[in-house]
mmCIF file of C-alpha atoms in Angstrom:
data_model
loop_
_atom_site.group_PDB
_atom_site.id
_atom_site.type_symbol
_atom_site.label_atom_id
_atom_site.label_comp_id
_atom_site.label_asym_id
_atom_site.label_seq_id
_atom_site.Cartn_x
_atom_site.Cartn_y
_atom_site.Cartn_z
ATOM 1 C CA MET A 1 -17.651 -20.924 -8.892
ATOM 2 C CA PHE A 2 -20.147 -18.216 -8.212
ATOM 3 C CA PRO A 3 -23.689 -18.234 -9.616
ATOM 4 C CA ARG A 4 -24.080 -15.711 -12.362
ATOM 5 C CA PHE A 5 -26.947 -13.289 -12.066
ATOM 6 C CA ARG A 6 -28.782 -12.121 -15.168
ATOM 7 C CA PRO A 7 -29.140 -8.368 -14.688
ATOM 8 C CA ALA A 8 -32.590 -6.858 -14.978
ATOM 9 C CA ARG A 9 -32.970 -3.741 -17.070
ATOM 10 C CA PHE A 10 -34.583 -0.434 -16.273
ATOM 11 C CA PRO A 11 -37.645 0.453 -18.378
ATOM 12 C CA VAL A 12 -36.631 2.430 -21.439
ATOM 13 C CA GLY A 13 -38.330 5.601 -20.205
ATOM 14 C CA TRP A 14 -36.458 5.475 -16.908
ATOM 15 C CA ARG A 15 -33.132 4.960 -18.698
ATOM 16 C CA VAL A 16 -33.810 7.923 -20.975
ATOM 17 C CA ALA A 17 -34.687 10.070 -17.955
ATOM 18 C CA LEU A 18 -31.381 9.200 -16.358
ATOM 19 C CA LEU A 19 -29.496 10.125 -19.492
ATOM 20 C CA LEU A 20 -31.412 13.375 -19.919
ATOM 21 C CA LEU A 21 -30.765 14.389 -16.338
ATOM 22 C CA SER A 22 -27.036 13.957 -16.749
ATOM 23 C CA CYS A 23 -27.026 15.699 -20.131
ATOM 24 C CA ILE A 24 -29.121 18.657 -18.959
ATOM 25 C CA ALA A 25 -26.703 19.181 -16.083
ATOM 26 C CA GLY A 26 -23.821 18.878 -18.546
ATOM 27 C CA LEU A 27 -22.116 16.332 -16.325
ATOM 28 C CA ALA A 28 -20.179 13.161 -17.024
ATOM 29 C CA PRO A 29 -19.135 10.917 -14.109
ATOM 30 C CA ALA A 30 -15.974 13.021 -13.856
ATOM 31 C CA ALA A 31 -17.921 16.140 -12.946
ATOM 32 C CA HIS A 32 -17.033 17.805 -9.674
ATOM 33 C CA ALA A 33 -19.908 17.564 -7.230
ATOM 34 C CA ASP A 34 -20.008 21.143 -5.987
ATOM 35 C CA ASN A 35 -23.444 20.885 -4.448
ATOM 36 C CA GLU A 36 -26.310 18.531 -3.847
ATOM 37 C CA ASP A 37 -27.896 19.085 -7.261
ATOM 38 C CA SER A 38 -24.741 18.393 -9.210
ATOM 39 C CA PHE A 39 -24.025 15.324 -7.052
ATOM 40 C CA SER A 40 -27.494 13.984 -7.825
ATOM 41 C CA ALA A 41 -26.933 14.562 -11.523
ATOM 42 C CA CYS A 42 -23.556 12.836 -11.336
ATOM 43 C CA VAL A 43 -25.155 9.851 -9.591
ATOM 44 C CA ALA A 44 -27.741 9.679 -12.377
ATOM 45 C CA SER A 45 -24.949 9.580 -14.949
ATOM 46 C CA LEU A 46 -23.148 6.886 -12.970
ATOM 47 C CA GLN A 47 -26.361 4.884 -12.837
ATOM 48 C CA HIS A 48 -26.599 5.023 -16.615
ATOM 49 C CA LYS A 49 -22.991 3.844 -16.885
ATOM 50 C CA ALA A 50 -23.689 0.986 -14.461
ATOM 51 C CA LEU A 51 -26.700 -0.139 -16.464
ATOM 52 C CA ASP A 52 -24.640 -0.160 -19.651
ATOM 53 C CA ARG A 53 -22.125 -2.347 -17.838
ATOM 54 C CA GLY A 54 -24.865 -4.897 -17.132
ATOM 55 C CA ILE A 55 -25.324 -4.281 -13.426
ATOM 56 C CA SER A 56 -28.850 -5.119 -12.316
ATOM 57 C CA SER A 57 -31.479 -2.399 -12.071
ATOM 58 C CA ARG A 58 -32.109 -3.328 -8.422
ATOM 59 C CA VAL A 59 -28.523 -2.568 -7.407
ATOM 60 C CA VAL A 60 -28.341 0.528 -9.598
ATOM 61 C CA ARG A 61 -31.617 1.966 -8.315
ATOM 62 C CA GLN A 62 -31.513 0.962 -4.648
ATOM 63 C CA ASP A 63 -27.829 0.845 -3.776
ATOM 64 C CA LEU A 64 -26.163 3.369 -6.047
ATOM 65 C CA GLY A 65 -29.260 5.560 -5.998
ATOM 66 C CA ASN A 66 -29.028 5.855 -2.201
ATOM 67 C CA ALA A 67 -25.330 6.741 -2.103
ATOM 68 C CA SER A 68 -24.517 9.850 -0.114
ATOM 69 C CA GLN A 69 -21.877 12.482 -0.725
ATOM 70 C CA SER A 70 -19.198 12.747 1.973
ATOM 71 C CA GLN A 71 -17.243 15.939 2.404
ATOM 72 C CA ARG A 72 -15.004 14.129 4.878
ATOM 73 C CA VAL A 73 -13.906 11.742 2.130
ATOM 74 C CA ILE A 74 -13.063 14.698 -0.121
ATOM 75 C CA GLU A 75 -11.032 16.272 2.679
ATOM 76 C CA LEU A 76 -9.104 13.054 3.287
ATOM 77 C CA ASP A 77 -8.404 12.668 -0.421
ATOM 78 C CA ARG A 78 -7.168 16.257 -0.644
ATOM 79 C CA THR A 79 -5.130 16.271 2.540
ATOM 80 C CA GLN A 80 -1.419 15.609 2.281
ATOM 81 C CA PRO A 81 0.501 14.718 5.444
ATOM 82 C CA GLU A 82 1.945 17.842 7.016
ATOM 83 C CA PHE A 83 5.255 16.093 7.470
ATOM 84 C CA THR A 84 6.889 13.325 5.507
ATOM 85 C CA THR A 85 7.048 10.214 7.654
ATOM 86 C CA THR A 86 10.499 9.048 8.681
ATOM 87 C CA PHE A 87 11.287 5.361 8.523
ATOM 88 C CA ALA A 88 11.559 5.270 12.315
ATOM 89 C CA ASP A 89 8.084 6.798 12.699
ATOM 90 C CA TYR A 90 6.555 4.428 10.178
ATOM 91 C CA PHE A 91 8.317 1.264 11.290
ATOM 92 C CA ASN A 92 8.070 1.732 15.052
ATOM 93 C CA HIS A 93 4.326 2.381 14.900
ATOM 94 C CA ARG A 94 3.677 -0.781 12.888
ATOM 95 C CA VAL A 95 6.133 -3.478 13.929
ATOM 96 C CA THR A 96 5.312 -3.267 17.627
ATOM 97 C CA GLN A 97 5.750 -5.920 20.298
ATOM 98 C CA GLU A 98 1.992 -5.961 20.836
ATOM 99 C CA ARG A 99 1.407 -6.651 17.138
ATOM 100 C CA VAL A 100 4.090 -9.343 17.173
ATOM 101 C CA ASP A 101 2.608 -11.056 20.242
ATOM 102 C CA ARG A 102 -0.924 -10.974 18.837
ATOM 103 C CA GLY A 103 0.247 -12.254 15.465
ATOM 104 C CA ARG A 104 2.099 -15.182 17.005
ATOM 105 C CA LYS A 105 -1.070 -16.231 18.843
ATOM 106 C CA LEU A 106 -3.088 -16.047 15.639
ATOM 107 C CA LEU A 107 -0.509 -18.113 13.771
ATOM 108 C CA LYS A 108 -1.139 -20.909 16.249
ATOM 109 C CA GLU A 109 -4.894 -20.375 16.443
ATOM 110 C CA HIS A 110 -5.357 -20.577 12.665
ATOM 111 C CA HIS A 111 -2.547 -23.028 11.952
ATOM 112 C CA ASP A 112 -4.604 -25.482 9.889
ATOM 113 C CA LEU A 113 -6.192 -22.777 7.705
ATOM 114 C CA LEU A 114 -2.894 -20.985 7.093
ATOM 115 C CA GLN A 115 -1.109 -24.218 6.220
ATOM 116 C CA HIS A 116 -3.893 -25.068 3.787
ATOM 117 C CA VAL A 117 -3.511 -21.689 2.078
ATOM 118 C CA TYR A 118 0.276 -22.177 2.034
ATOM 119 C CA ARG A 119 -0.077 -25.509 0.243
ATOM 120 C CA GLN A 120 -2.526 -23.996 -2.232
ATOM 121 C CA TYR A 121 -0.732 -20.737 -3.090
ATOM 122 C CA GLY A 122 2.831 -21.086 -1.791
ATOM 123 C CA VAL A 123 2.743 -18.088 0.564
ATOM 124 C CA PRO A 124 3.981 -18.948 4.090
ATOM 125 C CA PRO A 125 1.608 -18.298 7.012
ATOM 126 C CA ARG A 126 3.819 -15.647 8.619
ATOM 127 C CA TYR A 127 3.479 -13.396 5.569
ATOM 128 C CA LEU A 128 -0.297 -13.828 5.347
ATOM 129 C CA VAL A 129 -0.609 -12.868 9.005
ATOM 130 C CA ALA A 130 1.816 -9.953 8.571
ATOM 131 C CA PHE A 131 -0.328 -8.471 5.796
ATOM 132 C CA TRP A 132 -3.409 -9.038 7.952
ATOM 133 C CA GLY A 133 -1.760 -7.307 10.891
ATOM 134 C CA LEU A 134 -0.654 -4.252 8.951
ATOM 135 C CA GLU A 135 -3.876 -3.821 6.992
ATOM 136 C CA THR A 136 -6.504 -4.112 9.751
ATOM 137 C CA HIS A 137 -4.624 -4.994 12.948
ATOM 138 C CA TYR A 138 -5.813 -8.584 12.528
ATOM 139 C CA GLY A 139 -9.389 -7.644 11.719
ATOM 140 C CA ALA A 140 -9.835 -5.148 14.548
ATOM 141 C CA PHE A 141 -10.663 -2.282 12.211
ATOM 142 C CA PHE A 142 -11.977 -2.597 8.666
ATOM 143 C CA GLY A 143 -12.790 1.094 8.342
ATOM 144 C CA GLY A 144 -16.177 2.533 9.160
ATOM 145 C CA VAL A 145 -17.088 4.216 5.868
ATOM 146 C CA ARG A 146 -19.786 2.926 3.537
ATOM 147 C CA VAL A 147 -17.802 1.985 0.450
ATOM 148 C CA LEU A 148 -20.513 3.067 -1.987
ATOM 149 C CA ASP A 149 -20.647 6.495 -0.343
ATOM 150 C CA SER A 150 -16.880 6.994 -0.510
ATOM 151 C CA LEU A 151 -16.459 5.679 -4.056
ATOM 152 C CA THR A 152 -19.452 7.613 -5.413
ATOM 153 C CA THR A 153 -18.177 10.775 -3.759
ATOM 154 C CA LEU A 154 -14.734 10.306 -5.296
ATOM 155 C CA ALA A 155 -16.157 9.309 -8.693
ATOM 156 C CA CYS A 156 -18.100 12.582 -8.724
ATOM 157 C CA ASP A 157 -15.014 14.597 -7.815
ATOM 158 C CA ASN A 158 -12.796 15.802 -10.635
ATOM 159 C CA ARG A 159 -9.391 14.918 -9.183
ATOM 160 C CA ARG A 160 -9.325 11.150 -9.810
ATOM 161 C CA SER A 161 -12.766 10.514 -11.208
ATOM 162 C CA ASP A 162 -11.852 7.916 -13.841
ATOM 163 C CA TYR A 163 -10.051 5.694 -11.325
ATOM 164 C CA PHE A 164 -12.785 5.833 -8.699
ATOM 165 C CA THR A 165 -15.554 5.424 -11.262
ATOM 166 C CA GLY A 166 -13.946 2.129 -12.217
ATOM 167 C CA GLN A 167 -13.662 1.111 -8.560
ATOM 168 C CA LEU A 168 -17.316 2.037 -8.014
ATOM 169 C CA MET A 169 -18.467 -0.117 -10.935
ATOM 170 C CA ASP A 170 -16.469 -3.046 -9.522
ATOM 171 C CA ALA A 171 -18.018 -2.500 -6.071
ATOM 172 C CA LEU A 172 -21.496 -2.561 -7.594
ATOM 173 C CA GLU A 173 -20.711 -5.807 -9.382
ATOM 174 C CA ILE A 174 -19.515 -7.322 -6.081
ATOM 175 C CA ILE A 175 -22.880 -6.425 -4.542
ATOM 176 C CA ASP A 176 -24.679 -7.708 -7.626
ATOM 177 C CA GLU A 177 -22.991 -11.099 -7.442
ATOM 178 C CA GLY A 178 -24.260 -11.503 -3.862
ATOM 179 C CA SER A 179 -20.947 -11.461 -2.020
ATOM 180 C CA ILE A 180 -21.956 -8.608 0.294
ATOM 181 C CA THR A 181 -24.799 -6.182 0.804
ATOM 182 C CA SER A 182 -24.201 -2.466 0.468
ATOM 183 C CA ASP A 183 -24.918 -1.807 4.148
ATOM 184 C CA ARG A 184 -22.224 -4.337 5.164
ATOM 185 C CA MET A 185 -19.727 -3.129 2.567
ATOM 186 C CA LEU A 186 -17.677 -0.983 4.931
ATOM 187 C CA GLY A 187 -14.075 0.041 4.375
ATOM 188 C CA SER A 188 -11.564 2.841 4.310
ATOM 189 C CA TRP A 189 -12.322 6.318 2.991
ATOM 190 C CA ALA A 190 -10.716 5.282 -0.319
ATOM 191 C CA GLY A 191 -12.733 2.082 -0.667
ATOM 192 C CA ALA A 192 -10.326 -0.602 0.629
ATOM 193 C CA MET A 193 -12.324 -3.452 2.137
ATOM 194 C CA GLY A 194 -12.299 -6.396 4.504
ATOM 195 C CA HIS A 195 -9.645 -8.185 6.559
ATOM 196 C CA VAL A 196 -6.951 -7.559 3.940
ATOM 197 C CA GLN A 197 -8.235 -4.229 2.585
ATOM 198 C CA PHE A 198 -8.711 -5.111 -1.062
ATOM 199 C CA MET A 199 -9.832 -2.390 -3.428
ATOM 200 C CA PRO A 200 -12.899 -3.492 -5.419
ATOM 201 C CA SER A 201 -10.871 -4.120 -8.597
ATOM 202 C CA VAL A 202 -8.503 -6.424 -6.681
ATOM 203 C CA PHE A 203 -11.466 -8.111 -4.999
ATOM 204 C CA ARG A 204 -13.107 -8.899 -8.329
ATOM 205 C CA LYS A 205 -9.934 -10.421 -9.787
ATOM 206 C CA TYR A 206 -8.450 -12.260 -6.825
ATOM 207 C CA ALA A 207 -10.997 -12.804 -4.029
ATOM 208 C CA VAL A 208 -11.983 -16.464 -3.631
ATOM 209 C CA ASP A 209 -14.764 -18.380 -1.889
ATOM 210 C CA GLU A 210 -12.583 -20.608 0.274
ATOM 211 C CA ASP A 211 -15.274 -21.677 2.745
ATOM 212 C CA GLY A 212 -17.608 -22.789 -0.059
ATOM 213 C CA ASP A 213 -20.694 -20.852 0.997
ATOM 214 C CA GLY A 214 -21.177 -19.302 -2.444
ATOM 215 C CA ARG A 215 -19.957 -15.841 -1.437
ATOM 216 C CA ARG A 216 -16.548 -14.199 -1.483
ATOM 217 C CA ASP A 217 -16.777 -12.638 1.955
ATOM 218 C CA LEU A 218 -13.638 -10.753 2.998
ATOM 219 C CA TRP A 219 -15.413 -9.251 6.028
ATOM 220 C CA GLY A 220 -16.967 -12.236 7.784
ATOM 221 C CA SER A 221 -14.943 -15.204 6.507
ATOM 222 C CA LEU A 222 -11.309 -15.517 7.526
ATOM 223 C CA PRO A 223 -10.822 -18.504 5.176
ATOM 224 C CA ASP A 224 -11.975 -16.355 2.255
ATOM 225 C CA ALA A 225 -9.737 -13.475 3.355
ATOM 226 C CA MET A 226 -6.553 -15.518 3.851
ATOM 227 C CA ALA A 227 -7.025 -17.524 0.661
ATOM 228 C CA SER A 228 -7.722 -14.333 -1.282
ATOM 229 C CA ALA A 229 -4.507 -12.789 0.049
ATOM 230 C CA GLY A 230 -2.579 -15.905 -0.951
ATOM 231 C CA ASN A 231 -4.171 -15.928 -4.402
ATOM 232 C CA PHE A 232 -3.327 -12.254 -4.957
ATOM 233 C CA LEU A 233 0.311 -12.694 -3.894
ATOM 234 C CA ASP A 234 0.614 -15.822 -6.026
ATOM 235 C CA HIS A 235 -0.578 -13.886 -9.078
ATOM 236 C CA LEU A 236 1.839 -11.071 -8.266
ATOM 237 C CA GLY A 237 4.642 -13.604 -8.626
ATOM 238 C CA TRP A 238 5.455 -14.822 -5.110
ATOM 239 C CA LYS A 239 8.354 -17.277 -5.177
ATOM 240 C CA THR A 240 7.859 -20.137 -2.743
ATOM 241 C CA GLY A 241 10.929 -20.829 -0.630
ATOM 242 C CA TRP A 242 12.326 -17.310 -0.974
ATOM 243 C CA ARG A 243 12.582 -14.755 1.781
ATOM 244 C CA TRP A 244 11.625 -11.110 1.347
ATOM 245 C CA GLY A 245 15.101 -9.926 2.335
ATOM 246 C CA ARG A 246 17.225 -9.478 5.431
ATOM 247 C CA GLU A 247 18.970 -6.955 7.614
ATOM 248 C CA VAL A 248 22.690 -6.637 6.849
ATOM 249 C CA GLN A 249 25.828 -4.833 8.021
ATOM 250 C CA LEU A 250 27.816 -2.517 5.757
ATOM 251 C CA PRO A 251 31.516 -1.666 5.933
ATOM 252 C CA LYS A 252 32.495 1.887 6.882
ATOM 253 C CA ASP A 253 33.730 2.653 3.380
ATOM 254 C CA PHE A 254 30.654 1.267 1.628
ATOM 255 C CA PRO A 255 29.839 2.996 -1.708
ATOM 256 C CA TYR A 256 26.264 4.113 -1.059
ATOM 257 C CA ALA A 257 25.786 5.064 -4.694
ATOM 258 C CA LYS A 258 25.142 1.352 -5.245
ATOM 259 C CA ALA A 259 22.081 1.412 -2.969
ATOM 260 C CA GLY A 260 18.565 1.560 -4.361
ATOM 261 C CA LEU A 261 15.805 -0.794 -5.414
ATOM 262 C CA ASP A 262 16.702 -0.230 -9.066
ATOM 263 C CA GLN A 263 20.270 -1.538 -8.642
ATOM 264 C CA PRO A 264 20.061 -5.290 -7.978
ATOM 265 C CA ARG A 265 23.248 -7.364 -7.865
ATOM 266 C CA PRO A 266 24.024 -11.016 -7.133
ATOM 267 C CA LEU A 267 24.777 -11.790 -3.493
ATOM 268 C CA SER A 268 28.279 -12.732 -4.572
ATOM 269 C CA GLN A 269 28.901 -9.103 -5.592
ATOM 270 C CA TRP A 270 27.461 -7.724 -2.357
ATOM 271 C CA LYS A 271 29.791 -10.090 -0.502
ATOM 272 C CA LYS A 272 32.791 -8.692 -2.405
ATOM 273 C CA LEU A 273 31.691 -5.201 -1.383
ATOM 274 C CA GLY A 274 31.983 -6.237 2.262
ATOM 275 C CA VAL A 275 28.284 -6.662 3.043
ATOM 276 C CA ARG A 276 27.658 -9.118 5.904
ATOM 277 C CA ASP A 277 24.537 -10.416 7.573
ATOM 278 C CA ALA A 278 23.085 -8.652 10.599
ATOM 279 C CA TYR A 279 25.349 -10.641 12.926
ATOM 280 C CA GLY A 280 28.534 -9.889 11.015
ATOM 281 C CA ARG A 281 28.791 -13.240 9.249
ATOM 282 C CA PRO A 282 29.783 -13.461 5.569
ATOM 283 C CA LEU A 283 27.006 -13.707 2.996
ATOM 284 C CA HIS A 284 26.621 -16.799 0.870
ATOM 285 C CA ALA A 285 28.245 -16.228 -2.526
ATOM 286 C CA ALA A 286 25.039 -17.085 -4.406
ATOM 287 C CA ASP A 287 23.763 -15.715 -7.716
ATOM 288 C CA ILE A 288 20.461 -14.636 -6.156
ATOM 289 C CA GLU A 289 19.938 -10.981 -6.990
ATOM 290 C CA ALA A 290 19.276 -8.463 -4.249
ATOM 291 C CA SER A 291 18.976 -4.700 -3.918
ATOM 292 C CA LEU A 292 20.287 -2.683 -0.997
ATOM 293 C CA LEU A 293 18.056 -0.269 0.910
ATOM 294 C CA VAL A 294 19.141 2.237 3.570
ATOM 295 C CA PRO A 295 15.839 3.924 4.509
ATOM 296 C CA SER A 296 17.373 5.971 7.349
ATOM 297 C CA GLY A 297 20.730 6.727 5.789
ATOM 298 C CA HIS A 298 24.074 5.274 6.819
ATOM 299 C CA ARG A 299 23.340 5.557 10.556
ATOM 300 C CA GLY A 300 20.224 3.382 10.310
ATOM 301 C CA PRO A 301 19.552 -0.229 9.341
ATOM 302 C CA ALA A 302 20.493 -1.631 5.946
ATOM 303 C CA PHE A 303 18.567 -4.334 4.102
ATOM 304 C CA LEU A 304 19.206 -6.620 1.161
ATOM 305 C CA VAL A 305 15.851 -7.301 -0.492
ATOM 306 C CA TYR A 306 14.948 -10.042 -2.964
ATOM 307 C CA HIS A 307 12.274 -10.764 -5.543
ATOM 308 C CA ASN A 308 9.486 -11.240 -3.000
ATOM 309 C CA PHE A 309 10.082 -7.718 -1.691
ATOM 310 C CA ASN A 310 8.995 -6.451 -5.111
ATOM 311 C CA VAL A 311 5.941 -8.704 -4.873
ATOM 312 C CA ILE A 312 5.025 -7.093 -1.538
ATOM 313 C CA MET A 313 5.329 -3.706 -3.239
ATOM 314 C CA GLY A 314 2.825 -4.950 -5.813
ATOM 315 C CA TRP A 315 0.357 -4.920 -2.922
ATOM 316 C CA ASN A 316 1.410 -1.455 -1.732
ATOM 317 C CA GLN A 317 3.910 0.710 -3.643
ATOM 318 C CA SER A 318 5.850 1.798 -0.558
ATOM 319 C CA GLU A 319 9.305 0.634 0.445
ATOM 320 C CA PHE A 320 8.481 1.425 4.070
ATOM 321 C CA TYR A 321 5.353 -0.748 3.883
ATOM 322 C CA ALA A 322 7.211 -3.656 2.283
ATOM 323 C CA LEU A 323 9.992 -3.471 4.879
ATOM 324 C CA ALA A 324 7.399 -3.462 7.660
ATOM 325 C CA VAL A 325 5.604 -6.512 6.201
ATOM 326 C CA GLY A 326 8.874 -8.397 5.809
ATOM 327 C CA ARG A 327 10.156 -7.608 9.260
ATOM 328 C CA LEU A 328 6.800 -8.296 10.935
ATOM 329 C CA ALA A 329 6.740 -11.685 9.196
ATOM 330 C CA ASP A 330 10.254 -12.376 10.508
ATOM 331 C CA ARG A 331 9.247 -11.402 14.043
ATOM 332 C CA LEU A 332 6.163 -13.609 13.885
ATOM 333 C CA ALA A 333 8.459 -16.509 13.004
ATOM 334 C CA GLY A 334 10.614 -15.828 16.081
ATOM 335 C CA ALA A 335 13.235 -13.373 14.823
ATOM 336 C CA ALA A 336 14.695 -10.822 17.208
ATOM 337 C CA PRO A 337 14.225 -7.054 16.763
ATOM 338 C CA LEU A 338 16.489 -5.214 14.347
ATOM 339 C CA ARG A 339 20.143 -5.268 15.331
ATOM 340 C CA ASN A 340 20.447 -1.648 14.189
ATOM 341 C CA PRO A 341 17.072 0.068 14.762
ATOM 342 C CA PRO A 342 16.307 3.252 12.838
ATOM 343 C CA PRO A 343 17.378 6.438 14.639
ATOM 344 C CA ASP A 344 14.381 8.342 15.946
ATOM 345 C CA ASN A 345 15.964 11.776 15.623
ATOM 346 C CA ALA A 346 15.857 11.972 11.825
ATOM 347 C CA PRO A 347 14.400 15.258 10.547
ATOM 348 C CA ARG A 348 10.739 15.241 9.531
ATOM 349 C CA LEU A 349 10.307 17.577 6.609
ATOM 350 C CA SER A 350 7.056 19.122 5.473
ATOM 351 C CA ARG A 351 6.238 19.198 1.771
ATOM 352 C CA ASP A 352 7.170 22.897 1.687
ATOM 353 C CA GLN A 353 10.495 22.116 3.344
ATOM 354 C CA VAL A 354 11.233 19.416 0.750
ATOM 355 C CA ILE A 355 10.470 21.979 -1.979
ATOM 356 C CA THR A 356 12.921 24.384 -0.327
ATOM 357 C CA LEU A 357 15.492 21.575 -0.154
ATOM 358 C CA GLN A 358 15.036 20.835 -3.861
ATOM 359 C CA LYS A 359 15.362 24.494 -4.786
ATOM 360 C CA ARG A 360 18.526 24.935 -2.759
ATOM 361 C CA LEU A 361 20.108 21.846 -4.262
ATOM 362 C CA LYS A 362 19.321 23.166 -7.749
ATOM 363 C CA SER A 363 20.699 26.618 -6.914
ATOM 364 C CA ARG A 364 23.979 24.944 -6.017
ATOM 365 C CA GLY A 365 24.129 22.965 -9.240
ATOM 366 C CA PHE A 366 22.602 19.656 -8.111
ATOM 367 C CA ASP A 367 19.565 18.622 -10.170
ATOM 368 C CA ALA A 368 16.952 17.411 -7.693
ATOM 369 C CA GLY A 369 14.269 16.909 -10.343
ATOM 370 C CA PRO A 370 10.854 18.592 -10.158
ATOM 371 C CA THR A 371 10.338 20.921 -7.216
ATOM 372 C CA ASP A 372 7.284 18.971 -6.147
ATOM 373 C CA GLY A 373 7.946 18.360 -2.464
ATOM 374 C CA ILE A 374 8.392 14.627 -3.043
ATOM 375 C CA PRO A 375 11.836 13.283 -2.022
ATOM 376 C CA GLY A 376 12.070 10.805 -4.898
ATOM 377 C CA PRO A 377 15.053 9.141 -6.629
ATOM 378 C CA GLN A 378 16.270 12.327 -8.364
ATOM 379 C CA THR A 379 16.242 14.250 -5.111
ATOM 380 C CA ARG A 380 18.130 11.460 -3.332
ATOM 381 C CA GLU A 381 20.691 11.379 -6.148
ATOM 382 C CA ALA A 382 21.140 15.144 -5.880
ATOM 383 C CA ILE A 383 21.648 14.841 -2.127
ATOM 384 C CA ARG A 384 24.201 12.103 -2.739
ATOM 385 C CA ALA A 385 26.122 14.286 -5.181
ATOM 386 C CA PHE A 386 25.955 17.206 -2.737
ATOM 387 C CA GLN A 387 27.293 14.980 0.042
ATOM 388 C CA GLN A 388 30.170 13.787 -2.129
ATOM 389 C CA ALA A 389 31.073 17.365 -2.995
ATOM 390 C CA HIS A 390 31.241 18.251 0.708
ATOM 391 C CA GLY A 391 33.144 15.201 1.937
ATOM 392 C CA MET A 392 30.135 13.631 3.640
ATOM 393 C CA VAL A 393 28.933 10.020 3.593
ATOM 394 C CA ALA A 394 27.042 9.940 0.293
ATOM 395 C CA ASP A 395 23.988 7.935 1.332
ATOM 396 C CA GLY A 396 21.416 10.245 -0.329
ATOM 397 C CA PHE A 397 19.694 10.862 3.002
ATOM 398 C CA ALA A 398 18.535 14.341 4.004
ATOM 399 C CA SER A 399 20.202 14.306 7.408
ATOM 400 C CA ARG A 400 20.442 17.274 9.749
ATOM 401 C CA ALA A 401 24.035 17.741 8.611
ATOM 402 C CA VAL A 402 22.911 17.991 4.972
ATOM 403 C CA LEU A 403 20.157 20.454 5.853
ATOM 404 C CA ALA A 404 22.598 22.570 7.861
ATOM 405 C CA LYS A 405 24.989 22.708 4.902
ATOM 406 C CA LEU A 406 22.091 23.951 2.788
ATOM 407 C CA ASP A 407 21.143 26.536 5.430
ATOM 408 C CA LEU A 408 17.736 24.939 5.836
ATOM 409 C CA ASP A 409 16.249 25.232 9.306
ATOM 410 C CA VAL A 410 14.314 22.018 10.012
ATOM 411 C CA GLU A 411 12.057 23.744 12.511
ATOM 412 C CA THR A 412 11.025 26.650 10.280
ATOM 413 C CA GLY A 413 11.749 25.380 6.764
ATOM 414 C CA GLN A 414 13.561 28.610 5.912
#
């Protein structure tokens, strides 16, 4: 249990001055900080909000009051990747032999701690270390941005102000409880912190003081970090004794319309459809439900994923991320590389190229959903229907053959 601090209060006159400053400027915390004056007024309004939340006057005045605006953070928040990342790009840059070797050493080095966390929360050590490896390369890089600067900047920007205002208030409460000082609270540009890159809201709910020093320290205490990760995954619904999923083989005539995270089936049904394990052996005819994923289309690897895969996605809502965590965990436990690695020649489409793809599908009678440049489920379904209409393998993947049929030049996007 953490000691509870009774927040001090600003003098009434000072609180009124804060409120007047924000009102005169006509700014709520959501106001866009166009210049130094408006940023200062926004900070004043945020200070008033923090005081109303019960955060101590010391933290509000000294820590929040000294927050700086960062144009770099705004640029990073605004910037979209020029190209959509292929599964091969994503996977091969994260599940590397170097990361596997380092992770295996750390599994041995921290065996007792990881086993303790496993007994407490039911999450096996290989998964805890896999998250650690993907989030900060095993603590090598926490991010070098002052969290209060990044969160205050984003709270004073109009794009996602409400979300980041909430994260800022949580960060201030973490400082107020004594877990970390503002100068040591370093993280990513978006405010993710510590060994396992918790956002402040996740920190407040799930971080634990495992080493018993009275502070929940995800930067300097590996016991706190690993136990906090286990606690978070446990609350997300991790099922002890279950795997995340596995690589599988598909028959040549496999009906790819059955693939997708939203189409789980018992293993017995996947077995009837001819799905085998990665080594070609029959699946067990169990009633465990699994979904099939083909992130690189029919020429790449296929995976059956179980309940714990969805739990991993509760940490990060990306199928690529969850596949990388699962496979890194397998490799840490001694598994071999993928039997069918993702092809590295898949087209990398820019957002504008995806918009062109969506428009061309629609012009040919295939509803790809909003023309937003995001290759989501509706776009994949439209590609699948287009492939079926043209006698192609209907895996819903925007292959070079699909793009050629749509007269879309991958290099120019025209």
